[in-house]
Amino acid sequence: METAISNSTYITFELAEETFSVNVSKVLEIVEVPRITKVPQSPDYLCGVINLRGTVLPVVDTKIKFGMGTTKRTIDTNIVVLEVLMDDGEKIHVGALVDKVMDVIDIDVNEIKESPTLGGKYNPDFLLGMGKVGEDFAMILNIDRVFSVEEMTLLKDSSD
Amino acid sequence: MDQFQASFINEANELLVDLEEALLILEEQPDDLAQVGSVFRVMHTLKGSASMFGFDKIGEFTHDLETIYDQIRAGQKKLTKDIFSLTLHSVDHIKALLEDPSLSEAGGLQRHQDLLEKINHIIGGEGGGLDTAEVGDFGTGKVETFLVHLVPNKDILGSGSNPIFLLEDLAALGEIKTFARANNVPSIADFKVDECFTSWDIVMSTAEGEQEIEDVFIFVEDDCDIQIDKVSDTDLFKSEGFVSDLETLSDTIDRLSVAELQVLSQKYEATEVVTQASASIEKAKSSIRVSSEKLDDLLNLVSQLVTTQARLALFAEEHPDGDLEEIAENVEKISRQLRENAFDLSLVPLENTLIRFRRLVRDISMDLGKEVDFRITGSETEMDKTIVERLIDPLMHILRNSLDHGIEKPAEREKKGKDPTGVLQLNAFYSGAYVHIQIKDDGGGIDPEKLRSIAEEKGIISKDVELTKKETLELIFAPGFSTASEVTDVSGRGVGMDVVRRNIESLRGEIELDSEIGKGTEIIIKLPLTLSIIDGLLVILDEVNYVIPLTVIKKCFEIDHDQLENNFNKLLVLEGEQVPYFYMREEFELEKSGLEREQLIVVVNSEKEVGLIVDEIVGEHQAVVKPLGRYYKDQEVFSGSTILGDGTVALVLDTNRIISKFSNVHSV
């Protein structure tokens, strides 16, 4: 089935059995996990760097960044290469480790609900909204916030 | 903004650099005609290109400035201090215009008018014995081209004047081309013999000036409609093809207009300037402009070539074959040379940047009322363009400090028995794998006591901590420091030296300071020559590859692991010398290796020798260093990463940083 690429096209992936999605315009490519060179004395959520066709790409363990435990490497583990817009306007590329890449889907902009501020499990700063996909909801990630350089967790603080 | 405008702005900026250089030389030697010619040419080029690309204000501005310098060139004016200052102000204004062509910023338009007025005043007023006539009216001795439109009244013939005589008079002034316009001549039936129905378009060039042309018509002013317009400052008749172009133009329209002629003149003026320029003695710089993107692409390709060549070398080693070996060696030799040449392309001489400092020092020292002799050596030293650009701010700050706080006013200097003119030196030179930039002044020096007390006041350091003189001077780099008792406009806001240090360090460089009260201050900045490709030693630690630059390695030893156990003071005796060491596994918080023998590599920085212990040494490797990126911007021990022949990523160690970082931890 052909899905026309547009602003409403998203790639979904799985992290700790939850479904997240990211707008296709932010995704550069998806690669299998090669040998990762760990950089000593760097934060836990940075797995290290890989060689992507001659460029050195940093790889983030998305689950650690989200406070969801560490990613165990399986045959389905992949790296989603994303283009992130920094606060000062600089665009950088980063690879995000995910448990499994799922589908490319269309989410109509009318089907996007705002993420709940109270009682939700996840920090609303990180989410652009919740997209209705059939019966389920896929959380749409705000990539620029998630991968900004500071340490932040997706899960809400219990003190919130 | 479209690409043509962008390229004009680039060119204009370069021209302005040349202009400032010429002006600064002129300040010392106002009679240097070659420089005057330089200034004139820049103005002329700017004027032409500016109008072509729609920067009208710059065009009109430089037009007038050009006139002044033309007069100076022709010996009609002398370059006075006033003209000089006005020119410098104008250069600043042009820079402002480049950024903001419509002068939307407040005060911009006012400044524009003020400057124009002053310029016109000078053009009309001062100088060797000229009357206050307007520009181009008097005989400058230079040939200019004019369009004269002559429409005699019908009954001019009745008053005894014959327009033909007027034409002959005009012809006597120079070169001329006339076009008679017979549109108004009626049919034979209505034609009156004693009435004039013809008008003329006359294009002429003369050195006598507009006034002379006007004078030709003195007696017939009331009998004719006369319009005289200057079309060009040059003799268009000199250019081949001009006359035939004129004829073609005239055939197509009823009446020649100034605008059309000016378009035509642009075409010919450009060529004339070129011949002028090449005839004079100029800097023989044969160069072409290359976009940075193209350069980056080239460097990327070279880097990939180097990486692939490493694979080839590996392959040749593993598959011994005489021919293959020879080919691999040749490829290595050539790629090495290619790499050196390619990276050399991105090196620019410091000179271009240093010129602007001359101007800065001059302006600031004048503002502060100080006499300064600014000496620069080593401006031909080359550095990577991006590094040079990031050096500008720190260097400006340091120079400002020397001028503001260092060098004293002439009176004070005399009291101290010094020459009233202070000396500010900027020296650039290579030393090993580094470029050194040294800034020295013979001013008042820095008082460590004063520094100390201010640091204590600001809570940067407590009273009872003992510091050596060097450490006290280092306080100046602490954040929030400022010794100026008032914040002057020039420096002293307390955000200075710590930012400077951070900027230098982000370039993987170092900055040091030394000073003696009464004698002066010296600041040295050391920067790595190229960040990009280094010759390194490939080592392994915990299955991760690291590269150590060969330039810092002194020697390698193999040691027994037992020697490291229970070694309290982290010293080993090697070849009779005591060598402090870092057990990298420990430093990186990795587990023990379980190896019996490990490798110790003695590396040096400017002061110490330290041994780094790793698992294994692999061999030499030419590393194309790539930055680790923003996610790793806080880490300190790696200068970057590189891709090995087998496709994995190795980390490049910055041994200077490692040494200083771990020294602080262990107080070696």
Tab-separated table of N, CA and C in Angstrom, chain A residues 35 37-42 45-56 58-60 84 86-88 90 92-94 147-149, chain B residues 304 543-546 587-590 626-635 637-638 641-644 646-651 661-662:
chain	number	residue	atom	x	y	z
A	35	ARG	N	28.942	-1.874	14.983
A	35	ARG	CA	29.737	-1.813	16.193
A	35	ARG	C	29.719	-0.381	16.736
A	37	THR	N	31.195	2.393	19.225
A	37	THR	CA	32.369	2.737	20.027
A	37	THR	C	31.922	3.575	21.215
A	38	LYS	N	32.080	2.996	22.392
A	38	LYS	CA	31.647	3.732	23.577
A	38	LYS	C	32.684	4.784	23.933
A	39	VAL	N	32.245	5.980	24.217
A	39	VAL	CA	33.152	7.043	24.636
A	39	VAL	C	33.200	7.069	26.153
A	40	PRO	N	34.364	6.794	26.749
A	40	PRO	CA	34.428	6.724	28.207
A	40	PRO	C	34.014	8.035	28.848
A	41	GLN	N	33.480	7.916	30.052
A	41	GLN	CA	33.133	9.087	30.838
A	41	GLN	C	32.119	9.983	30.146
A	42	SER	N	31.159	9.335	29.501
A	42	SER	CA	30.060	10.111	28.934
A	42	SER	C	28.781	9.653	29.630
A	45	TYR	N	23.131	7.668	28.872
A	45	TYR	CA	22.214	7.528	27.737
A	45	TYR	C	22.926	7.641	26.388
A	46	LEU	N	24.211	8.003	26.413
A	46	LEU	CA	24.961	8.029	25.160
A	46	LEU	C	25.678	6.695	24.998
A	47	CYS	N	25.226	5.894	24.041
A	47	CYS	CA	25.860	4.593	23.849
A	47	CYS	C	27.260	4.749	23.297
A	48	GLY	N	27.415	5.759	22.449
A	48	GLY	CA	28.721	5.906	21.820
A	48	GLY	C	28.548	6.487	20.430
A	49	VAL	N	29.498	6.159	19.547
A	49	VAL	CA	29.434	6.686	18.181
A	49	VAL	C	29.560	5.559	17.180
A	50	ILE	N	28.960	5.761	16.009
A	50	ILE	CA	29.119	4.775	14.941
A	50	ILE	C	29.553	5.458	13.659
A	51	ASN	N	29.997	4.644	12.741
A	51	ASN	CA	30.419	5.143	11.444
A	51	ASN	C	29.247	4.994	10.480
A	52	LEU	N	28.710	6.126	10.045
A	52	LEU	CA	27.620	6.076	9.077
A	52	LEU	C	28.146	6.642	7.765
A	53	ARG	N	28.606	5.739	6.898
A	53	ARG	CA	29.152	6.144	5.595
A	53	ARG	C	30.152	7.292	5.699
A	54	GLY	N	31.079	7.184	6.608
A	54	GLY	CA	32.128	8.191	6.687
A	54	GLY	C	31.845	9.314	7.665
A	55	THR	N	30.629	9.398	8.176
A	55	THR	CA	30.356	10.410	9.199
A	55	THR	C	30.266	9.728	10.545
A	56	VAL	N	30.748	10.427	11.559
A	56	VAL	CA	30.674	9.873	12.903
A	56	VAL	C	29.360	10.329	13.526
A	58	PRO	N	26.574	10.151	16.688
A	58	PRO	CA	26.361	9.747	18.082
A	58	PRO	C	25.082	8.920	18.189
A	59	VAL	N	25.090	7.945	19.075
A	59	VAL	CA	23.923	7.088	19.242
A	59	VAL	C	23.407	7.194	20.670
A	60	VAL	N	22.105	7.427	20.777
A	60	VAL	CA	21.488	7.584	22.080
A	60	VAL	C	20.678	6.342	22.394
A	84	VAL	N	17.748	16.700	14.302
A	84	VAL	CA	17.218	17.430	15.445
A	84	VAL	C	17.565	18.910	15.334
A	86	MET	N	18.355	22.235	17.154
A	86	MET	CA	18.756	22.699	18.479
A	86	MET	C	18.166	24.074	18.780
A	87	ASP	N	18.282	24.501	20.023
A	87	ASP	CA	17.743	25.801	20.435
A	87	ASP	C	18.320	26.954	19.651
A	88	ASP	N	19.602	26.836	19.296
A	88	ASP	CA	20.226	27.969	18.611
A	88	ASP	C	20.103	27.862	17.098
A	90	GLU	N	20.890	25.309	15.193
A	90	GLU	CA	21.769	24.356	14.530
A	90	GLU	C	21.042	23.029	14.366
A	92	ILE	N	21.405	19.034	14.004
A	92	ILE	CA	22.386	17.964	14.136
A	92	ILE	C	21.722	16.620	13.910
A	93	HIS	N	22.572	15.645	13.564
A	93	HIS	CA	22.061	14.305	13.332
A	93	HIS	C	22.382	13.426	14.517
A	94	VAL	N	21.432	12.615	14.901
A	94	VAL	CA	21.684	11.705	16.011
A	94	VAL	C	20.963	10.398	15.737
A	147	PHE	N	15.646	15.133	22.140
A	147	PHE	CA	17.068	14.943	21.913
A	147	PHE	C	17.878	16.200	22.114
A	148	SER	N	17.297	17.191	22.758
A	148	SER	CA	18.133	18.337	23.096
A	148	SER	C	19.155	17.824	24.089
A	149	VAL	N	20.232	18.572	24.201
A	149	VAL	CA	21.395	17.943	24.797
A	149	VAL	C	21.324	17.686	26.311
B	304	GLN	N	38.060	10.694	2.731
B	304	GLN	CA	37.598	9.355	2.399
B	304	GLN	C	38.682	8.583	1.684
B	543	GLU	N	39.147	-3.203	24.157
B	543	GLU	CA	38.554	-3.445	22.848
B	543	GLU	C	38.072	-2.205	22.124
B	544	VAL	N	38.425	-1.069	22.648
B	544	VAL	CA	38.113	0.161	21.917
B	544	VAL	C	39.423	0.710	21.383
B	545	ASN	N	39.384	1.215	20.144
B	545	ASN	CA	40.593	1.773	19.550
B	545	ASN	C	40.760	3.235	19.890
B	546	TYR	N	41.976	3.615	20.183
B	546	TYR	CA	42.289	5.022	20.422
B	546	TYR	C	43.468	5.418	19.566
B	587	GLU	N	41.580	5.173	35.006
B	587	GLU	CA	41.124	6.546	34.782
B	587	GLU	C	39.777	6.563	34.086
B	588	PHE	N	39.570	5.637	33.183
B	588	PHE	CA	38.290	5.580	32.486
B	588	PHE	C	37.287	4.701	33.212
B	589	GLU	N	37.642	4.281	34.380
B	589	GLU	CA	36.731	3.476	35.195
B	589	GLU	C	36.290	2.202	34.488
B	590	LEU	N	37.247	1.537	33.870
B	590	LEU	CA	36.959	0.253	33.233
B	590	LEU	C	37.489	-0.858	34.126
B	626	LYS	N	37.564	13.680	13.031
B	626	LYS	CA	36.236	14.263	12.896
B	626	LYS	C	35.730	14.615	14.288
B	627	PRO	N	35.005	15.704	14.393
B	627	PRO	CA	34.528	16.083	15.725
B	627	PRO	C	33.499	15.072	16.235
B	628	LEU	N	33.413	14.979	17.535
B	628	LEU	CA	32.462	14.035	18.115
B	628	LEU	C	31.048	14.593	18.121
B	629	GLY	N	30.933	15.897	17.987
B	629	GLY	CA	29.592	16.455	17.897
B	629	GLY	C	29.122	17.075	19.208
B	630	ARG	N	27.978	17.739	19.128
B	630	ARG	CA	27.486	18.501	20.267
B	630	ARG	C	27.121	17.651	21.456
B	631	TYR	N	26.749	16.420	21.228
B	631	TYR	CA	26.385	15.598	22.380
B	631	TYR	C	27.579	15.358	23.275
B	632	TYR	N	28.762	15.452	22.700
B	632	TYR	CA	29.969	15.207	23.473
B	632	TYR	C	30.720	16.485	23.751
B	633	LYS	N	30.045	17.607	23.688
B	633	LYS	CA	30.801	18.844	23.807
B	633	LYS	C	31.371	19.048	25.190
B	634	ASP	N	30.827	18.363	26.189
B	634	ASP	CA	31.349	18.573	27.528
B	634	ASP	C	32.514	17.679	27.875
B	635	GLN	N	32.721	16.645	27.098
B	635	GLN	CA	33.817	15.770	27.500
B	635	GLN	C	35.131	16.450	27.145
B	637	VAL	N	38.609	14.818	27.222
B	637	VAL	CA	39.879	14.169	26.906
B	637	VAL	C	40.045	13.748	25.457
B	638	PHE	N	39.002	13.899	24.655
B	638	PHE	CA	39.143	13.460	23.272
B	638	PHE	C	39.077	14.645	22.330
B	641	SER	N	37.252	12.024	16.725
B	641	SER	CA	37.211	10.603	16.428
B	641	SER	C	37.713	10.404	15.012
B	642	THR	N	37.961	9.145	14.667
B	642	THR	CA	38.402	8.872	13.313
B	642	THR	C	37.882	7.512	12.888
B	643	ILE	N	37.758	7.323	11.593
B	643	ILE	CA	37.227	6.052	11.101
B	643	ILE	C	38.378	5.198	10.602
B	644	LEU	N	38.464	3.961	11.115
B	644	LEU	CA	39.577	3.098	10.774
B	644	LEU	C	39.329	2.361	9.473
B	646	ASP	N	38.906	-0.642	9.000
B	646	ASP	CA	37.882	-1.694	9.041
B	646	ASP	C	36.495	-1.117	9.281
B	647	GLY	N	36.383	0.190	9.258
B	647	GLY	CA	35.057	0.802	9.368
B	647	GLY	C	34.633	1.178	10.771
B	648	THR	N	35.396	0.758	11.785
B	648	THR	CA	34.975	1.145	13.129
B	648	THR	C	35.520	2.514	13.487
B	649	VAL	N	34.995	3.031	14.574
B	649	VAL	CA	35.373	4.384	14.987
B	649	VAL	C	36.408	4.305	16.098
B	650	ALA	N	37.486	5.058	15.971
B	650	ALA	CA	38.484	5.153	17.028
B	650	ALA	C	38.435	6.555	17.613
B	651	LEU	N	38.817	6.681	18.884
B	651	LEU	CA	38.761	7.985	19.533
B	651	LEU	C	40.155	8.582	19.602
B	661	LYS	N	44.016	17.209	33.243
B	661	LYS	CA	42.838	16.768	33.986
B	661	LYS	C	43.222	15.774	35.064
B	662	PHE	N	43.980	14.777	34.673
B	662	PHE	CA	44.297	13.754	35.665
B	662	PHE	C	45.329	14.241	36.666
